[in-house]
Coordinates of N, CA, C and O in Angstrom, one line a residue:
M1 N 1.5 -0.9 0.1 CA -0.1 0.0 0.1 C 0.7 1.0 0.3 O 2.1 1.2 0.5
V2 N 1.1 2.9 -0.6 CA 1.5 3.3 -0.2 C 1.4 4.0 0.6 O 0.5 4.3 0.7
K3 N 2.4 4.9 0.9 CA 2.0 5.1 2.4 C 1.4 6.5 2.3 O 1.3 7.2 1.3
G4 N 0.4 6.2 2.9 CA -0.7 7.4 3.0 C -1.6 7.7 2.2 O -2.9 7.8 2.3
F5 N -1.7 6.5 1.6 CA -2.8 6.2 0.8 C -4.1 6.1 1.6 O -5.4 5.9 1.8
A6 N -4.1 5.3 2.5 CA -5.4 4.6 3.8 C -5.8 6.2 4.4 O -7.1 6.3 4.7
K7 N -5.2 7.9 4.4 CA -6.3 8.8 5.0 C -7.2 8.7 3.8 O -7.7 9.6 3.7
L8 N -6.7 8.6 2.9 CA -7.4 8.7 1.1 C -8.9 7.7 2.2 O -9.9 8.3 0.9
Q9 N -8.9 7.1 2.6 CA -10.4 6.0 2.5 C -11.4 6.6 3.3 O -12.7 6.4 2.5
P10 N -11.7 7.6 4.1 CA -12.6 8.0 4.4 C -13.1 8.9 3.0 O -14.6 9.0 3.5
S11 N -12.7 10.1 2.5 CA -12.6 10.7 1.2 C -13.2 9.4 0.3 O -14.3 10.8 0.3
L12 N -12.7 9.0 -0.3 CA -13.2 8.1 -1.2 C -14.4 7.3 -1.1 O -15.2 7.6 -1.5
K13 N -14.8 7.1 0.6 CA -15.8 6.6 0.9 C -16.3 7.8 0.3 O -18.5 7.0 0.8
K14 N -16.9 8.8 1.0 CA -17.3 9.7 1.6 C -18.2 10.1 0.4 O -19.0 10.3 -0.3
L15 N -17.1 10.1 -0.9 CA -17.1 10.9 -2.4 C -18.1 9.2 -3.1 O -19.2 9.9 -4.2
K16 N -17.9 8.4 -2.9 CA -18.7 7.3 -3.7 C -20.1 6.8 -3.5 O -21.3 6.9 -4.1
T17 N -20.1 8.0 -1.3 CA -21.7 7.9 -1.5 C -22.4 9.4 -1.7 O -23.4 9.1 -2.3
V18 N -21.9 10.1 -2.3 CA -22.7 11.1 -2.6 C -22.5 11.7 -3.6 O -24.0 11.9 -3.9
L19 N -21.4 11.3 -4.7 CA -22.2 10.4 -6.2 C -22.7 9.8 -6.7 O -23.7 8.9 -7.2
A20 N -22.4 8.8 -5.3 CA -23.8 7.4 -5.7 C -23.1 6.7 -7.0 O -24.2 6.1 -8.3
V21 N -22.3 6.3 -7.3 CA -20.9 5.4 -8.1 C -20.7 4.0 -7.3 O -21.2 3.7 -6.3
N22 N -20.3 3.2 -7.7 CA -19.6 2.5 -7.9 C -18.2 2.6 -7.6 O -18.1 3.0 -7.9
D23 N -17.2 1.4 -7.4 CA -16.3 1.9 -7.9 C -15.3 1.8 -8.5 O -14.4 2.9 -9.0
A24 N -15.6 1.5 -9.7 CA -15.1 1.5 -11.4 C -15.7 3.1 -11.7 O -14.4 3.6 -12.1
T25 N -16.7 3.5 -11.3 CA -17.1 4.6 -11.5 C -16.3 5.9 -10.9 O -15.8 7.3 -11.9
L26 N -16.1 5.7 -9.6 CA -15.6 5.9 -9.2 C -14.2 6.8 -9.0 O -13.6 7.3 -9.8
T27 N -13.3 5.6 -9.4 CA -12.3 5.2 -10.6 C -11.7 5.7 -11.4 O -11.2 7.4 -11.7
K28 N -12.8 6.1 -12.0 CA -13.3 7.2 -13.8 C -12.9 8.5 -13.8 O -12.3 9.3 -14.2
I29 N -13.7 8.3 -12.1 CA -14.1 10.3 -12.1 C -12.5 10.6 -11.9 O -12.3 11.9 -12.2
I30 N -12.1 10.5 -10.9 CA -10.8 10.1 -10.7 C -9.7 10.3 -11.5 O -8.9 11.7 -11.4
Q31 N -9.4 9.9 -11.9 CA -8.9 9.4 -13.7 C -9.2 10.9 -14.6 O -7.9 11.5 -14.8
R32 N -9.9 11.2 -14.6 CA -10.2 11.9 -15.1 C -10.7 13.7 -14.7 O -9.8 14.5 -15.3
H33 N -10.6 13.4 -14.0 CA -10.6 14.4 -12.7 C -10.0 14.9 -11.1 O -10.9 14.5 -10.5
P34 N -8.5 14.6 -11.1 CA -7.9 13.9 -10.0 C -8.3 15.0 -8.6 O -8.2 14.3 -7.3
Q35 N -8.4 16.0 -8.6 CA -8.8 17.5 -7.8 C -9.8 16.4 -7.1 O -10.3 17.4 -5.9
V36 N -10.9 16.5 -7.2 CA -11.9 16.2 -7.4 C -12.1 14.9 -5.9 O -13.4 15.4 -4.5
I37 N -11.2 14.7 -5.0 CA -10.5 14.3 -3.8 C -10.4 15.2 -2.9 O -11.3 15.2 -1.6
G38 N -9.3 16.4 -3.3 CA -9.7 17.5 -1.7 C -11.0 17.9 -2.2 O -11.1 18.9 -1.2
L39 N -12.1 17.9 -3.2 CA -13.3 19.4 -3.2 C -14.1 18.8 -1.2 O -13.9 17.3 -1.3
S40 N -15.0 20.3 -1.6 CA -15.0 20.1 0.2 C -16.7 19.3 -0.7 O -17.1 19.2 -2.1
M41 N -17.4 18.4 1.1 CA -18.1 17.6 -0.5 C -19.7 18.5 0.2 O -20.7 18.1 -0.7
D42 N -19.8 20.3 0.5 CA -20.4 20.3 0.7 C -20.5 21.0 -0.7 O -21.5 21.3 -0.9
N43 N -19.6 21.2 -1.5 CA -20.1 22.3 -2.3 C -20.1 21.1 -3.8 O -21.2 22.0 -4.4
I44 N -19.5 19.8 -3.1 CA -19.8 18.5 -4.6 C -21.4 18.3 -4.2 O -22.2 18.3 -5.3
R45 N -22.6 18.5 -2.9 CA -23.7 17.9 -2.5 C -24.0 19.5 -2.8 O -25.2 19.6 -4.0
S46 N -24.0 20.5 -3.1 CA -23.9 22.0 -4.0 C -24.2 21.6 -5.2 O -25.3 22.4 -6.3
T47 N -23.5 21.5 -5.9 CA -23.3 21.2 -7.3 C -24.3 20.5 -7.8 O -24.8 20.8 -9.0
L48 N -24.1 19.0 -6.7 CA -25.0 18.4 -7.6 C -26.6 18.5 -7.5 O -27.4 18.0 -8.1
K49 N -26.5 18.7 -5.5 CA -28.1 20.0 -5.7 C -28.5 20.0 -7.3 O -29.8 20.4 -7.7
W50 N -27.9 21.3 -7.5 CA -27.7 22.5 -8.8 C -28.2 21.9 -10.3 O -29.2 22.3 -10.9
L51 N -27.9 20.5 -10.4 CA -27.7 20.0 -11.7 C -28.8 19.7 -11.4 O -29.6 19.3 -12.5
K52 N -29.4 19.3 -10.4 CA -31.1 18.1 -10.5 C -31.9 19.0 -10.6 O -32.8 18.6 -11.3
E53 N -32.1 19.4 -9.8 CA -33.2 20.7 -9.7 C -33.0 21.8 -10.7 O -34.1 21.8 -10.7
R54 N -31.9 22.5 -10.9 CA -31.9 23.7 -12.6 C -32.1 23.0 -12.9 O -32.7 23.9 -14.3
L55 N -31.2 21.9 -14.0 CA -31.6 21.3 -14.8 C -32.9 20.5 -15.0 O -32.9 19.4 -16.0
E56 N -33.2 20.5 -13.9 CA -34.6 19.5 -13.3 C -34.2 17.5 -14.4 O -34.9 17.4 -15.0
L57 N -33.0 17.2 -13.7 CA -32.1 16.0 -14.1 C -32.6 14.9 -13.1 O -33.4 15.2 -12.0
E58 N -33.0 13.8 -12.8 CA -33.0 12.3 -12.7 C -31.2 11.8 -12.5 O -30.1 12.6 -12.5
E59 N -31.1 11.8 -11.7 CA -30.3 11.0 -10.3 C -28.8 10.6 -12.0 O -27.9 11.0 -11.5
A60 N -29.5 9.9 -12.1 CA -29.2 9.3 -13.1 C -28.7 10.0 -14.8 O -27.1 10.0 -15.0
Q61 N -29.3 11.0 -14.5 CA -28.9 12.4 -15.4 C -27.7 13.6 -14.7 O -27.1 13.3 -15.6
V62 N -27.5 13.1 -13.5 CA -26.6 13.5 -13.3 C -25.4 13.2 -13.0 O -24.0 14.1 -13.0
R63 N -25.6 12.1 -12.4 CA -24.1 11.3 -13.0 C -23.8 11.1 -13.9 O -22.2 10.7 -14.1
K64 N -24.6 10.8 -15.5 CA -23.6 11.1 -16.4 C -23.4 12.7 -16.5 O -21.7 12.4 -17.6
I65 N -23.5 13.3 -16.6 CA -23.0 14.7 -17.1 C -21.0 13.7 -16.0 O -20.6 14.6 -16.1
I66 N -21.5 14.9 -14.4 CA -20.5 14.0 -13.6 C -19.1 13.2 -13.8 O -18.5 13.1 -13.9
I67 N -19.7 11.7 -14.6 CA -18.3 10.7 -15.5 C -17.8 11.4 -16.9 O -16.8 11.5 -17.0
T68 N -18.7 12.2 -17.2 CA -18.5 12.6 -18.4 C -17.1 13.7 -17.7 O -16.2 14.3 -18.4
Q69 N -18.1 15.3 -17.6 CA -17.4 16.2 -16.7 C -17.1 16.1 -15.5 O -17.0 17.2 -14.8
P70 N -15.8 15.8 -14.3 CA -16.5 15.9 -13.4 C -15.4 17.2 -13.0 O -16.1 17.5 -11.9
I71 N -14.7 18.2 -14.2 CA -14.3 18.9 -13.6 C -15.7 20.0 -12.9 O -15.4 21.5 -12.7
V72 N -16.8 19.7 -13.3 CA -17.5 20.6 -13.2 C -18.6 20.4 -11.8 O -18.3 21.4 -10.6
L73 N -18.2 19.6 -11.0 CA -17.4 19.6 -9.1 C -17.0 20.1 -8.8 O -17.4 21.2 -7.7
S74 N -15.7 21.1 -9.0 CA -15.3 21.9 -8.8 C -15.5 23.6 -9.5 O -15.0 24.4 -8.6
L75 N -16.5 23.6 -10.4 CA -17.1 24.7 -10.1 C -18.2 25.6 -9.6 O -18.7 24.7 -8.6
S76 N -18.0 26.2 -9.4 CA -18.8 26.9 -7.9 C -20.2 27.4 -8.4 O -20.2 28.0 -9.9
V77 N -21.7 27.7 -7.9 CA -22.4 27.2 -8.2 C -23.0 28.8 -8.6 O -23.7 28.9 -9.8
E78 N -22.2 29.6 -7.3 CA -22.7 31.4 -8.1 C -22.0 32.0 -8.7 O -22.5 32.7 -9.3
K79 N -20.2 31.0 -9.1 CA -19.4 32.3 -9.5 C -19.9 31.4 -11.1 O -20.1 32.0 -11.9
N80 N -20.0 30.3 -11.6 CA -20.2 29.7 -12.3 C -21.7 28.8 -13.5 O -21.6 29.2 -13.9
L81 N -22.0 28.9 -12.3 CA -22.8 27.4 -13.2 C -24.2 28.4 -13.5 O -24.3 28.0 -14.3
E82 N -24.5 29.5 -11.9 CA -25.7 29.6 -12.7 C -25.5 30.8 -13.4 O -26.3 31.3 -14.8
P83 N -24.3 31.4 -12.7 CA -24.4 33.0 -14.3 C -24.2 32.3 -15.9 O -24.9 32.6 -16.8
K84 N -23.5 30.8 -16.4 CA -23.6 30.5 -17.4 C -25.1 30.0 -17.8 O -25.0 30.1 -18.9
F85 N -26.0 29.5 -16.9 CA -26.9 28.8 -16.8 C -28.2 29.8 -17.9 O -28.6 29.8 -18.7
N86 N -27.8 31.2 -16.7 CA -28.8 32.3 -17.8 C -28.0 32.6 -19.0 O -29.1 33.4 -19.2
W87 N -26.9 33.0 -18.7 CA -25.8 33.1 -20.5 C -26.7 33.1 -21.9 O -27.4 33.4 -22.8
L88 N -26.5 31.6 -21.0 CA -27.4 30.3 -22.4 C -28.8 30.5 -22.5 O -28.9 30.8 -24.1
K89 N -29.3 30.7 -21.4 CA -30.8 31.1 -21.9 C -31.2 32.2 -22.4 O -31.7 32.7 -23.2
K90 N -30.4 33.6 -21.5 CA -30.2 34.8 -22.8 C -30.2 34.7 -23.8 O -30.8 35.9 -24.6
R91 N -28.9 34.8 -23.2 CA -27.8 35.2 -24.9 C -28.5 34.3 -26.5 O -28.2 34.3 -27.4
L92 N -28.9 33.0 -25.6 CA -29.0 32.5 -27.0 C -30.2 31.9 -27.5 O -31.2 31.5 -27.9
H93 N -31.0 32.6 -26.1 CA -32.6 33.3 -26.6 C -33.2 31.4 -26.6 O -34.2 31.1 -27.6
L94 N -33.0 31.6 -25.4 CA -33.5 29.3 -25.2 C -34.5 29.2 -23.6 O -34.0 30.3 -22.9
D95 N -35.7 28.4 -24.0 CA -36.2 28.3 -22.6 C -35.3 27.6 -21.5 O -34.5 27.1 -21.9
E96 N -35.7 27.0 -20.7 CA -35.0 26.5 -19.2 C -34.8 25.2 -19.9 O -33.8 24.3 -19.7
D97 N -35.8 24.6 -20.4 CA -35.3 22.7 -21.2 C -35.0 22.9 -22.2 O -33.6 21.8 -21.8
K98 N -34.8 23.7 -22.9 CA -33.2 23.9 -23.8 C -32.5 24.1 -23.7 O -31.2 23.1 -24.3
V99 N -32.1 24.7 -22.4 CA -30.8 25.1 -22.3 C -30.2 23.8 -21.4 O -29.3 23.4 -21.2
S100 N -31.0 23.1 -20.9 CA -30.8 21.4 -19.6 C -30.1 21.1 -21.0 O -29.3 19.8 -20.5
K101 N -31.1 20.6 -21.9 CA -30.6 19.8 -23.0 C -29.8 20.2 -23.8 O -28.6 19.3 -24.0
T102 N -28.9 21.2 -23.4 CA -27.5 21.5 -24.5 C -27.0 21.1 -23.9 O -25.4 20.4 -24.2
I103 N -26.7 21.4 -22.5 CA -26.2 20.7 -21.5 C -25.9 19.6 -21.2 O -25.1 19.1 -20.7
Q104 N -27.0 18.9 -20.9 CA -26.7 17.8 -21.1 C -26.3 17.0 -22.7 O -25.5 15.5 -22.3
R105 N -26.2 17.5 -23.8 CA -25.4 17.0 -24.9 C -24.7 17.2 -24.7 O -23.0 16.9 -25.0
N106 N -24.0 18.6 -24.2 CA -22.3 18.9 -24.4 C -22.5 19.7 -22.5 O -21.7 20.3 -22.9
P107 N -21.9 18.7 -21.8 CA -21.5 19.1 -20.3 C -20.3 19.9 -20.4 O -19.9 20.5 -19.8
G108 N -19.7 19.7 -22.1 CA -18.5 21.0 -21.4 C -19.0 22.7 -21.8 O -18.0 23.1 -21.5
I109 N -19.8 22.7 -21.8 CA -20.3 23.8 -22.2 C -20.0 25.0 -21.2 O -19.8 25.2 -20.5
L110 N -20.3 24.1 -19.8 CA -20.1 25.2 -19.0 C -19.0 25.1 -18.2 O -18.9 25.8 -17.3
L111 N -18.3 24.2 -18.9 CA -16.6 24.7 -19.2 C -16.2 26.3 -19.0 O -14.6 26.3 -19.4
L112 N -17.1 26.1 -20.3 CA -16.2 26.7 -22.1 C -16.5 28.3 -20.4 O -17.7 28.8 -20.0
S113 N -15.3 29.7 -21.3 CA -16.1 31.3 -20.5 C -16.7 31.6 -21.4 O -16.5 32.4 -22.5
T114 N -17.7 32.9 -21.3 CA -19.2 33.1 -21.8 C -18.1 34.5 -22.3 O -18.4 34.7 -23.1
E115 N -17.3 34.8 -22.5 CA -16.4 36.2 -22.6 C -15.4 36.0 -23.6 O -16.1 36.3 -24.5
T116 N -15.0 35.1 -23.1 CA -13.6 34.6 -24.4 C -13.5 33.2 -24.9 O -13.0 33.1 -25.9
C117 N -14.6 32.6 -24.7 CA -14.9 31.1 -25.8 C -16.1 31.5 -27.0 O -16.7 31.3 -27.3
L118 N -17.0 31.8 -25.4 CA -18.7 31.9 -25.6 C -19.6 32.4 -27.0 O -20.0 32.4 -28.1
E119 N -18.8 33.9 -26.5 CA -19.0 35.2 -26.8 C -18.9 35.5 -28.2 O -19.4 36.0 -28.8
Q120 N -17.5 34.4 -28.8 CA -16.1 34.9 -30.0 C -16.9 33.7 -30.8 O -17.2 34.2 -31.7
K121 N -17.3 32.4 -30.2 CA -17.6 30.8 -31.7 C -19.9 32.3 -31.7 O -19.2 32.3 -32.3
L122 N -20.2 32.5 -30.3 CA -22.0 33.2 -30.7 C -21.5 34.5 -32.6 O -22.1 34.5 -33.1
A123 N -20.5 34.9 -32.1 CA -20.2 36.3 -32.5 C -19.9 35.8 -34.3 O -20.6 36.2 -35.2
W124 N -18.7 34.5 -33.8 CA -18.2 34.0 -35.2 C -19.5 33.2 -36.1 O -19.8 33.6 -37.2
L125 N -20.3 32.1 -35.1 CA -21.8 31.6 -35.8 C -22.3 32.5 -36.8 O -22.9 32.9 -37.8
K126 N -23.0 33.7 -36.2 CA -23.6 34.8 -35.9 C -23.5 35.4 -37.9 O -23.2 35.6 -38.8
E127 N -21.8 35.8 -37.7 CA -20.9 36.6 -39.1 C -20.7 35.8 -40.6 O -21.0 36.0 -41.2
S128 N -20.6 34.7 -39.6 CA -20.2 33.0 -41.0 C -21.2 32.2 -41.6 O -21.6 33.3 -42.8
L129 N -21.9 32.1 -40.7 CA -23.9 32.1 -41.8 C -24.4 33.6 -41.6 O -26.6 32.6 -41.7
D130 N -24.3 34.4 -41.5 CA -25.3 35.1 -41.5 C -26.6 35.2 -41.1 O -28.2 34.7 -41.0
L131 N -26.2 34.8 -39.5 CA -27.2 34.5 -38.1 C -27.7 34.7 -37.2 O -26.8 36.4 -37.0
N132 N -28.9 35.2 -36.5 CA -28.9 36.7 -35.8 C -28.9 35.8 -34.3 O -28.8 34.3 -34.7
D133 N -28.9 36.1 -32.9 CA -28.6 35.5 -31.6 C -30.1 34.1 -32.3 O -28.7 33.1 -31.1
E134 N -30.9 34.7 -32.0 CA -31.7 32.6 -31.8 C -32.0 32.2 -33.3 O -31.8 31.1 -32.4
Q135 N -31.1 32.2 -34.2 CA -30.7 31.4 -35.1 C -29.6 30.9 -34.2 O -29.5 29.2 -34.2
A136 N -29.2 31.5 -34.3 CA -27.7 30.7 -33.0 C -28.0 30.1 -32.7 O -26.9 29.5 -32.1
G137 N -28.2 30.4 -31.4 CA -28.6 30.0 -30.7 C -29.3 27.9 -30.5 O -28.7 27.4 -30.4
K138 N -30.5 28.3 -31.9 CA -31.0 27.0 -32.1 C -30.2 26.6 -32.7 O -30.4 25.2 -32.4
M139 N -28.7 26.2 -33.4 CA -27.5 25.8 -33.6 C -27.4 24.6 -32.7 O -26.5 23.7 -32.8
I140 N -27.4 26.2 -32.0 CA -25.9 25.8 -30.6 C -26.9 24.6 -29.6 O -25.8 23.6 -29.5
Q141 N -28.2 24.9 -30.0 CA -29.2 23.8 -29.1 C -29.4 22.4 -30.2 O -29.0 21.2 -28.8
R142 N -29.4 22.0 -31.6 CA -28.7 22.0 -32.0 C -28.4 20.3 -31.4 O -27.7 20.0 -32.3
L143 N -27.0 21.5 -31.6 CA -25.3 20.6 -31.9 C -24.7 21.2 -31.0 O -23.6 22.2 -31.0
P144 N -24.9 21.4 -29.8 CA -24.0 21.8 -28.9 C -22.3 21.5 -29.5 O -21.4 22.7 -28.4
S145 N -21.6 21.1 -29.6 CA -20.8 21.0 -29.3 C -19.8 21.7 -30.9 O -18.2 21.5 -30.4
I146 N -20.9 22.5 -31.6 CA -19.9 23.1 -31.8 C -19.3 24.9 -31.5 O -18.2 25.1 -31.7
V147 N -19.6 24.9 -29.6 CA -19.2 26.3 -29.3 C -17.4 24.6 -29.0 O -16.9 26.0 -28.4
S148 N -17.8 23.6 -29.3 CA -15.7 23.3 -28.5 C -15.0 23.9 -29.6 O -14.0 23.4 -29.2
S149 N -15.5 23.9 -30.8 CA -14.3 23.6 -32.2 C -13.6 24.8 -32.6 O -14.7 25.9 -31.6
S150 N -12.7 24.4 -33.3 CA -11.7 25.6 -32.4 C -12.2 26.6 -34.2 O -12.9 25.8 -35.7
I151 N -12.2 28.4 -33.9 CA -12.7 28.7 -35.1 C -11.5 29.4 -35.6 O -11.5 30.0 -36.3
E152 N -10.4 29.2 -35.4 CA -9.2 29.5 -35.8 C -9.0 29.2 -37.7 O -7.7 30.5 -38.1
E153 N -9.2 28.3 -38.1 CA -8.8 27.3 -39.1 C -10.0 27.8 -39.6 O -9.6 27.8 -40.9
S154 N -10.6 28.6 -39.2 CA -12.5 28.7 -40.3 C -12.3 30.4 -41.3 O -11.3 30.9 -40.6

């Protein structure tokens, strides 16, 4: 056993319980974002609650987001998640259900900066394809991975 590993066992057990995952899934989450081990359980619970309630998701849908993008657990509800949700809703002219579906299709959208990434992608889409905000919003809602694509070579 690696020295100090035994000290992690209580944290791993709590994390496994809070995330409601099995050992293999917890391992996958930690491999993708090792920092999750050091996160506050209160913050993790807050993020999980926000995902479930704000996006109106079932437990399995929340788990899918966390497994796909475990770094979401380290985002602040007040400083990142809620403002991003509101930006998507307002700027893309989407109702809350469509924002939820967009995030479910591409949870990585929660990791992108509104100022330096999402605004630039939106402006590029509008200019390149001669779209208004609402049309660009529908396009992003249908294909949210488009905001993760590079516009440098385009």
